[in-house]
XYZ file of C-alpha atoms in Angstrom:
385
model
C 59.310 88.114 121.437
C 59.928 88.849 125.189
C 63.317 87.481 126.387
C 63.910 86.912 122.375
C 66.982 89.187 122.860
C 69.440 89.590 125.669
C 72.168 92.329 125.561
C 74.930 92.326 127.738
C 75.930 95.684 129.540
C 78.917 97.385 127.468
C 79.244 94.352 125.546
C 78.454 94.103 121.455
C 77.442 90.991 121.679
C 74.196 89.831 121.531
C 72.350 86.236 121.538
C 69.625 86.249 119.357
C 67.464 83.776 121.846
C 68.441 83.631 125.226
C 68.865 79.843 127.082
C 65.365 78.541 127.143
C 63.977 76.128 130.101
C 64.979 72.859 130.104
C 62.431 70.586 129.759
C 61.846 66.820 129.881
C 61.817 64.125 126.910
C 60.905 60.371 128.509
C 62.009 61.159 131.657
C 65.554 63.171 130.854
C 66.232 66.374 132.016
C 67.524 67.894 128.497
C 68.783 71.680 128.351
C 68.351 73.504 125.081
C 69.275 76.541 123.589
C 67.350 78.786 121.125
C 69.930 80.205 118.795
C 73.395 81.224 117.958
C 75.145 83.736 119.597
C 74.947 87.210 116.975
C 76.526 90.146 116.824
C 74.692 93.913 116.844
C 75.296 94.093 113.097
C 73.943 90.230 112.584
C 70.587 91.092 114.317
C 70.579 94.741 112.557
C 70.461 92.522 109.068
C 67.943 90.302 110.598
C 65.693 92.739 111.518
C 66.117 94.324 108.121
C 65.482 90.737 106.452
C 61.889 90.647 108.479
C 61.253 94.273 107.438
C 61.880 93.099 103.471
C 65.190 95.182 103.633
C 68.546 94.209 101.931
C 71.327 93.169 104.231
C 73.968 95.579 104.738
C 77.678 94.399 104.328
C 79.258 93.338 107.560
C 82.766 93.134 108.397
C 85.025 90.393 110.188
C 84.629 90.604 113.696
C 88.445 89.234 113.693
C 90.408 92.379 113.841
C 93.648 90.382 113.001
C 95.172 90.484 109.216
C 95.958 87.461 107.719
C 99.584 87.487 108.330
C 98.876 87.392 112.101
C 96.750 84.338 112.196
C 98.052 81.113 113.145
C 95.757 78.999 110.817
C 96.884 80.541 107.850
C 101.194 80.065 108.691
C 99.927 76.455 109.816
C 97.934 75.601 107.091
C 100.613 77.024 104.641
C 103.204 74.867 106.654
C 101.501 71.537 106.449
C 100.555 72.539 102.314
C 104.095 73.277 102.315
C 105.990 69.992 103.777
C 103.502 67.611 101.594
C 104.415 69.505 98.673
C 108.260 68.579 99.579
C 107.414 64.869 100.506
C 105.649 64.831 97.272
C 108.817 66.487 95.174
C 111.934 64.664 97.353
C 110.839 61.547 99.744
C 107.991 60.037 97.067
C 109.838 56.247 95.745
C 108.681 58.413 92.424
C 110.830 61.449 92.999
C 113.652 60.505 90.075
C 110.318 60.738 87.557
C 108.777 64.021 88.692
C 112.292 65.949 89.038
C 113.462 64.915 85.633
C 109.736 66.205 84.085
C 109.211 69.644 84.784
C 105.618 69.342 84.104
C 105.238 67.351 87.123
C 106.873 69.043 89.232
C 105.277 72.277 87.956
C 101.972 70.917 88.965
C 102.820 69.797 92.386
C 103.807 73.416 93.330
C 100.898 75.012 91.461
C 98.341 72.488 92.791
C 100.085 73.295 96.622
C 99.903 77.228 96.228
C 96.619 76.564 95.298
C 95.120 75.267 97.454
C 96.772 77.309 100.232
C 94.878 79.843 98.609
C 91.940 78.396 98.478
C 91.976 78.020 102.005
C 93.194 81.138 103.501
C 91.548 83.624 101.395
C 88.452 82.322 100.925
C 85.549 81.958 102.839
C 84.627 78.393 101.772
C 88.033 77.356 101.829
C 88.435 79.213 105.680
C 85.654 76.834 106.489
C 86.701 73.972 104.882
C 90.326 74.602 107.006
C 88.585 74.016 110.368
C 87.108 70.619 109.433
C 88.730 68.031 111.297
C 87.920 65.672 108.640
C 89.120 67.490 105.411
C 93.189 67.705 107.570
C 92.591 64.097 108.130
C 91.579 63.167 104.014
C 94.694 65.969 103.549
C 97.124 63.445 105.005
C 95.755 60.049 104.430
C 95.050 60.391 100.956
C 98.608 60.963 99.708
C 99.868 57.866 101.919
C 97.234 55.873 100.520
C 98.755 56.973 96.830
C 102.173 56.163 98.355
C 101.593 52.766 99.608
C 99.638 52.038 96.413
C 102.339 52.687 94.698
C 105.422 51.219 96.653
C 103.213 47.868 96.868
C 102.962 48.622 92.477
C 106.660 48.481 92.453
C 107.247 45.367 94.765
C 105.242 42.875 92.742
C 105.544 44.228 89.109
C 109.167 43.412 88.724
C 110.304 40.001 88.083
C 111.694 38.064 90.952
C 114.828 35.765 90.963
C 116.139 34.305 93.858
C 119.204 32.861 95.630
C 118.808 29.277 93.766
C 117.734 30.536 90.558
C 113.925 30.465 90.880
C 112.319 32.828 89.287
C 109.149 34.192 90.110
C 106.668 36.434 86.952
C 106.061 40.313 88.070
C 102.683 41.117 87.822
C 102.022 43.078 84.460
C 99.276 46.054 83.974
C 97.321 44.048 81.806
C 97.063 41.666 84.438
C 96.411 44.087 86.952
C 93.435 45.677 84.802
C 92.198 42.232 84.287
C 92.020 41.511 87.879
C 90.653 44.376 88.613
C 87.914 43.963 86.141
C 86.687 40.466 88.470
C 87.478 41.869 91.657
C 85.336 45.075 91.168
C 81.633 43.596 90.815
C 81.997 41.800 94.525
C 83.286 45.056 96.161
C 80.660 47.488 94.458
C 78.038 44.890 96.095
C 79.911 44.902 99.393
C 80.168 48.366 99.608
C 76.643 48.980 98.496
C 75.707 46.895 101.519
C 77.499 48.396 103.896
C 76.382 51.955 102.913
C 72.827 50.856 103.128
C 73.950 49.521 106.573
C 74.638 52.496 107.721
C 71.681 54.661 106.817
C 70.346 55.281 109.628
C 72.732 57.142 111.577
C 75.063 57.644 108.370
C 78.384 58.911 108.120
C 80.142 61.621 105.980
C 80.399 60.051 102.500
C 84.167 61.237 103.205
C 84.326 59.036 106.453
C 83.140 56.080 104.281
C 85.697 56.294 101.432
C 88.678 57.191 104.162
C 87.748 53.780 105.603
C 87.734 51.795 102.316
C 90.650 53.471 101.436
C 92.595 52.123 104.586
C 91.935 48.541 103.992
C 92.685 49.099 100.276
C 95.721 50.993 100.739
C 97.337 51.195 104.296
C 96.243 47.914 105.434
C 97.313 45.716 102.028
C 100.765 47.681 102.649
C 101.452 47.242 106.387
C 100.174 43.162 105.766
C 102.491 42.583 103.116
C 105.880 44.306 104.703
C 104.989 41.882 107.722
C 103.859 38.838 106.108
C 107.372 38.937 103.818
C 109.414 40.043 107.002
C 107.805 36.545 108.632
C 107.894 34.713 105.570
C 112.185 35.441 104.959
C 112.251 34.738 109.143
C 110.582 31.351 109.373
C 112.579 30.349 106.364
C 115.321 27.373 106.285
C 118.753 27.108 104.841
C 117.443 25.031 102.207
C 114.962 26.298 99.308
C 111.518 25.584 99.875
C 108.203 26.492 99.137
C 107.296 25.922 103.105
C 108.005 29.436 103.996
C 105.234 31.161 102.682
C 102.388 28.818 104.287
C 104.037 29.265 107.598
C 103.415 33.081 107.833
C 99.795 32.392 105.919
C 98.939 30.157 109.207
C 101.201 31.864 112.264
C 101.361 35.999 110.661
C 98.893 36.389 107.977
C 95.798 36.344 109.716
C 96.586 38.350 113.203
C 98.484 40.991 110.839
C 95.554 41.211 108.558
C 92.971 42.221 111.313
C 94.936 44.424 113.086
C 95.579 46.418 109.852
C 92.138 46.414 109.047
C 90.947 47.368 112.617
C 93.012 49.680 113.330
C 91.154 52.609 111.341
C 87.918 51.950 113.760
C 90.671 52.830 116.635
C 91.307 56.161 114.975
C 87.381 57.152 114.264
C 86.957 56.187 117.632
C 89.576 58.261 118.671
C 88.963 61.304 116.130
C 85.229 61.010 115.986
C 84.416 59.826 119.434
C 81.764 62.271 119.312
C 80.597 61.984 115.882
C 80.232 58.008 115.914
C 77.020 57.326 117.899
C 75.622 54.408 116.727
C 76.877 50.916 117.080
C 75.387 49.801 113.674
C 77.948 52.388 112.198
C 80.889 51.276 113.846
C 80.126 47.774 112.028
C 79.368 49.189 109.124
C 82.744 51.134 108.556
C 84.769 47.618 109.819
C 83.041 46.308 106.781
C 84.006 48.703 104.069
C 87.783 48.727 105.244
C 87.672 44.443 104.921
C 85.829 44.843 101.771
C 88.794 47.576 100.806
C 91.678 45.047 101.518
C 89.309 42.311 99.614
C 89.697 44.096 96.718
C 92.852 44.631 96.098
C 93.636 41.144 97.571
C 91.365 39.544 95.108
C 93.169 41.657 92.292
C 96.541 40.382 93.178
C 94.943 36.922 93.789
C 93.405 36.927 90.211
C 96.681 39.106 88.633
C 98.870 36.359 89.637
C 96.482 33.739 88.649
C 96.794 35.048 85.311
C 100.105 35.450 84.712
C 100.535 31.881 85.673
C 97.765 30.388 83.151
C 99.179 32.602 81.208
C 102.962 31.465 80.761
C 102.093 27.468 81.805
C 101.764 25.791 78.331
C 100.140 22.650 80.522
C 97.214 25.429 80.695
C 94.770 25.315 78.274
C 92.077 27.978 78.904
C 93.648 30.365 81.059
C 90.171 32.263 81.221
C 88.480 29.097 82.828
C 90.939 28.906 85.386
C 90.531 32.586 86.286
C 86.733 32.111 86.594
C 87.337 29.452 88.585
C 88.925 31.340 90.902
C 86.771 34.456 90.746
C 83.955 31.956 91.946
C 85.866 30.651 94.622
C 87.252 34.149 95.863
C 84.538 36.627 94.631
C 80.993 34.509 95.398
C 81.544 31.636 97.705
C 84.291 32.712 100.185
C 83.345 36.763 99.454
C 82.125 36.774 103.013
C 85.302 35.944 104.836
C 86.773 39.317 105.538
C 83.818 41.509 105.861
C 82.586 39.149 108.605
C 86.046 38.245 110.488
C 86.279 42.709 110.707
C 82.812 42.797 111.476
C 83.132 41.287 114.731
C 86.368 43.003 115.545
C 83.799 46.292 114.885
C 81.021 44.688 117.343
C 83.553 44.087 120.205
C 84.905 47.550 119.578
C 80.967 48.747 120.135
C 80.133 46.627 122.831
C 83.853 47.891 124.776
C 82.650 51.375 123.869
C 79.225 50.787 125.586
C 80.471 48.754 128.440
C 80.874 50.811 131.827
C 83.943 48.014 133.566
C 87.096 48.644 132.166
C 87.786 44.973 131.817
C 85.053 44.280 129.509
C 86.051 47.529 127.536
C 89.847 46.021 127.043
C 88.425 42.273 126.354
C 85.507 42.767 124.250
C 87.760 44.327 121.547
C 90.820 42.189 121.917
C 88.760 39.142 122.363
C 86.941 39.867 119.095
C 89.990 40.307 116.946
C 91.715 37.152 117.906
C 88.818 35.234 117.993
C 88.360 34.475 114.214
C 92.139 35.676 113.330
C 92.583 31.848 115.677
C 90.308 30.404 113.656
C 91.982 31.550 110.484
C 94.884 30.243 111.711
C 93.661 26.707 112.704
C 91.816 26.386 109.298
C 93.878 27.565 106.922
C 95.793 25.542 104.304
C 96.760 28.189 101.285
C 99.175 30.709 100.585
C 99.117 34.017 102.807
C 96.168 36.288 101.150
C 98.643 38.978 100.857
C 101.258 36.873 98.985
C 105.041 37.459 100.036
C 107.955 38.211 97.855
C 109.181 34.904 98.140
């Protein structure tokens, strides 16, 4: 055990292996180091562990209380201004200040978990994961643009010339769900298996799918009805909607989609080391915005069948549909995101800046132009005209 231990002179703390030789591993010089630096009372337990003795209770070696740690007030502050989004800035606020029982469990669920994770240790560690701040923030949004994108298509719509266009109704909504779901549990399935050999956090992998569900289908259908209302004539027509589906829809939809590989890339630069992942995690946020595309596809599908008396099996037309949507075209935006994700690798592994700027850029307009040039239907995120 010579060189096991190396004590530091009026220091108390101690490494319990020192830094070992480097050594070589197919021709790279690789450092390496033996063990974790310990304190005297961490290698006083250890040698009582070897000698079949109980540990002995340790304390902190943080001398500072609580109230004079910065984690805790900033932890506490972020809890603390979600809990207030949640209560005042939510497009729900009227419902959860006029029940108290909602509002009740906002605060109680808040104080909570600031609890949880300032005064105790599994909640202390949990607070310095990167990744559980980042699922802290981006869940909520996700509920929130969920829910404003609820409210924008559920109403009825009626218009300057006294067209009217159906809301989408829950049953509807359950019913398209019900379709959409088999194609993304096999697309996601896929993708996970994709990535097993360098895998991600389970965490990382629903973030991702949440993002195309959620953030992307949001941001894509603000734009899409922004360009729709702007390429618009004076004069009532249907025209407005296929021009964003073949000028906005399909640039808007990839950069939504993309843009969560940007932040990993960003957030997890060190965590992400394998190319295959990077692909991987492009496909479960397009098979994310599939989803609930394909539900509002089929929704509206069905509410049409539905209320056209010139329909006589509105269940046959839906199928119809599904087929078209869910099993021969299912491909489509996994594989356009795909090789926005293997530009994004290749810029990553290039060493000239050019090709680092082009590779991604190039793959993201390269099938969003092909998109364009192809398509003839409405925009996949439909507008509110």
């Amino acid at each position: 055990m010579e060189g096991a231990v190396i004590v530091g002179q009026g220091s108390s703390r101690r490494r319990s292996s020192a830094w070992m030789p480097p050594y070589r591993r197919g021709g790279v010089r690789v450092a390496r180091y033996a063990g974790p630096i310990m304190t005297d009372a961490g290698i006083s337990n250890r040698l009582r562990v070897l000698h079949g003795l109980p540990r002995v209770a340790t304390q902190s070696s943080d001398p500072r209380q609580w109230y004079a740690d910065a984690k805790v007030w900033g932890s506490l502050a972020a809890i603390a201004a979600m809990v207030v989004a949640a209560l005042l800035l939510g497009q729900w606020r009227h419902y959860v200040l006029t029940h108290p029982a909602a509002w009740i469990s906002i605060v109680v669920a808040g104080l909570g978990l600031g609890l949880f994770l300032n005064f105790t240790r599994p909640g202390r560690w949990t607070r310095g994961q990167p990744i559980f701040w980042l699922t802290f923030i981006l869940l909520p949004l996700y509920f929130a643009g969920l829910y404003n994108e609820y409210w924008l298509l559920h109403p009825d719509q009626v218009f300057e010339d006294g067209s009217k266009s159906l809301g989408i109704t829950n049953e509807a909504i359950l019913i398209g769900a019900k379709f959409a779901l088999p194609t993304a549990a096999v697309y996601v399935t896929l993708f996970i298996w994709l990535d097993r050999f360098r895998p991600s956090q389970p965490l990382v992998w629903l973030l991702t799918f949440g993002w195309g569900a959620a953030a992307s289908t949001w941001f894509s259908i603000h734009v899409n009805t922004w360009m729709g209302q702007a390429m618009a004539t004076r004069e009532a027509n249907a025209d407005s909607g296929a021009r964003s589906a073949v000028f906005s829809a399909p640039f808007v939809e990839e950069f939504a989609k993309a843009t969560v590989l940007v932040l990993l890339v960003i957030l997890w630069r060190n965590r992400i080391v394998s190319r295959l992942s990077i692909v991987a995690l492009a496909g479960l946020s397009a098979v994310g915005f599939a989803f609930v595309e394909n539900i509002l596809y089929y929704s509206r599908v069905w509410m049409q069948a539905t209320n056209d008396i010139s329909i006589a099996n509105p269940t046959e037309t839906l199928v119809q549909l599904v087929l078209l949507r869910g099993v021969y075209t299912s491909f489509g935006h996994p594989l356009f995101t795909i090789m926005t994700g293997a530009g994004l690798a290749i810029g990553l592994g290039a060493r000239s800046k050019l090709v680092r700027v082009m590779a991604p850029s190039a793959a993201s307009c390269w099938p969003a132009s092909g998109t364009c040039s192809s398509t003839g239907c409405p925009p996949p995120i439909p507008s509110r005209r």
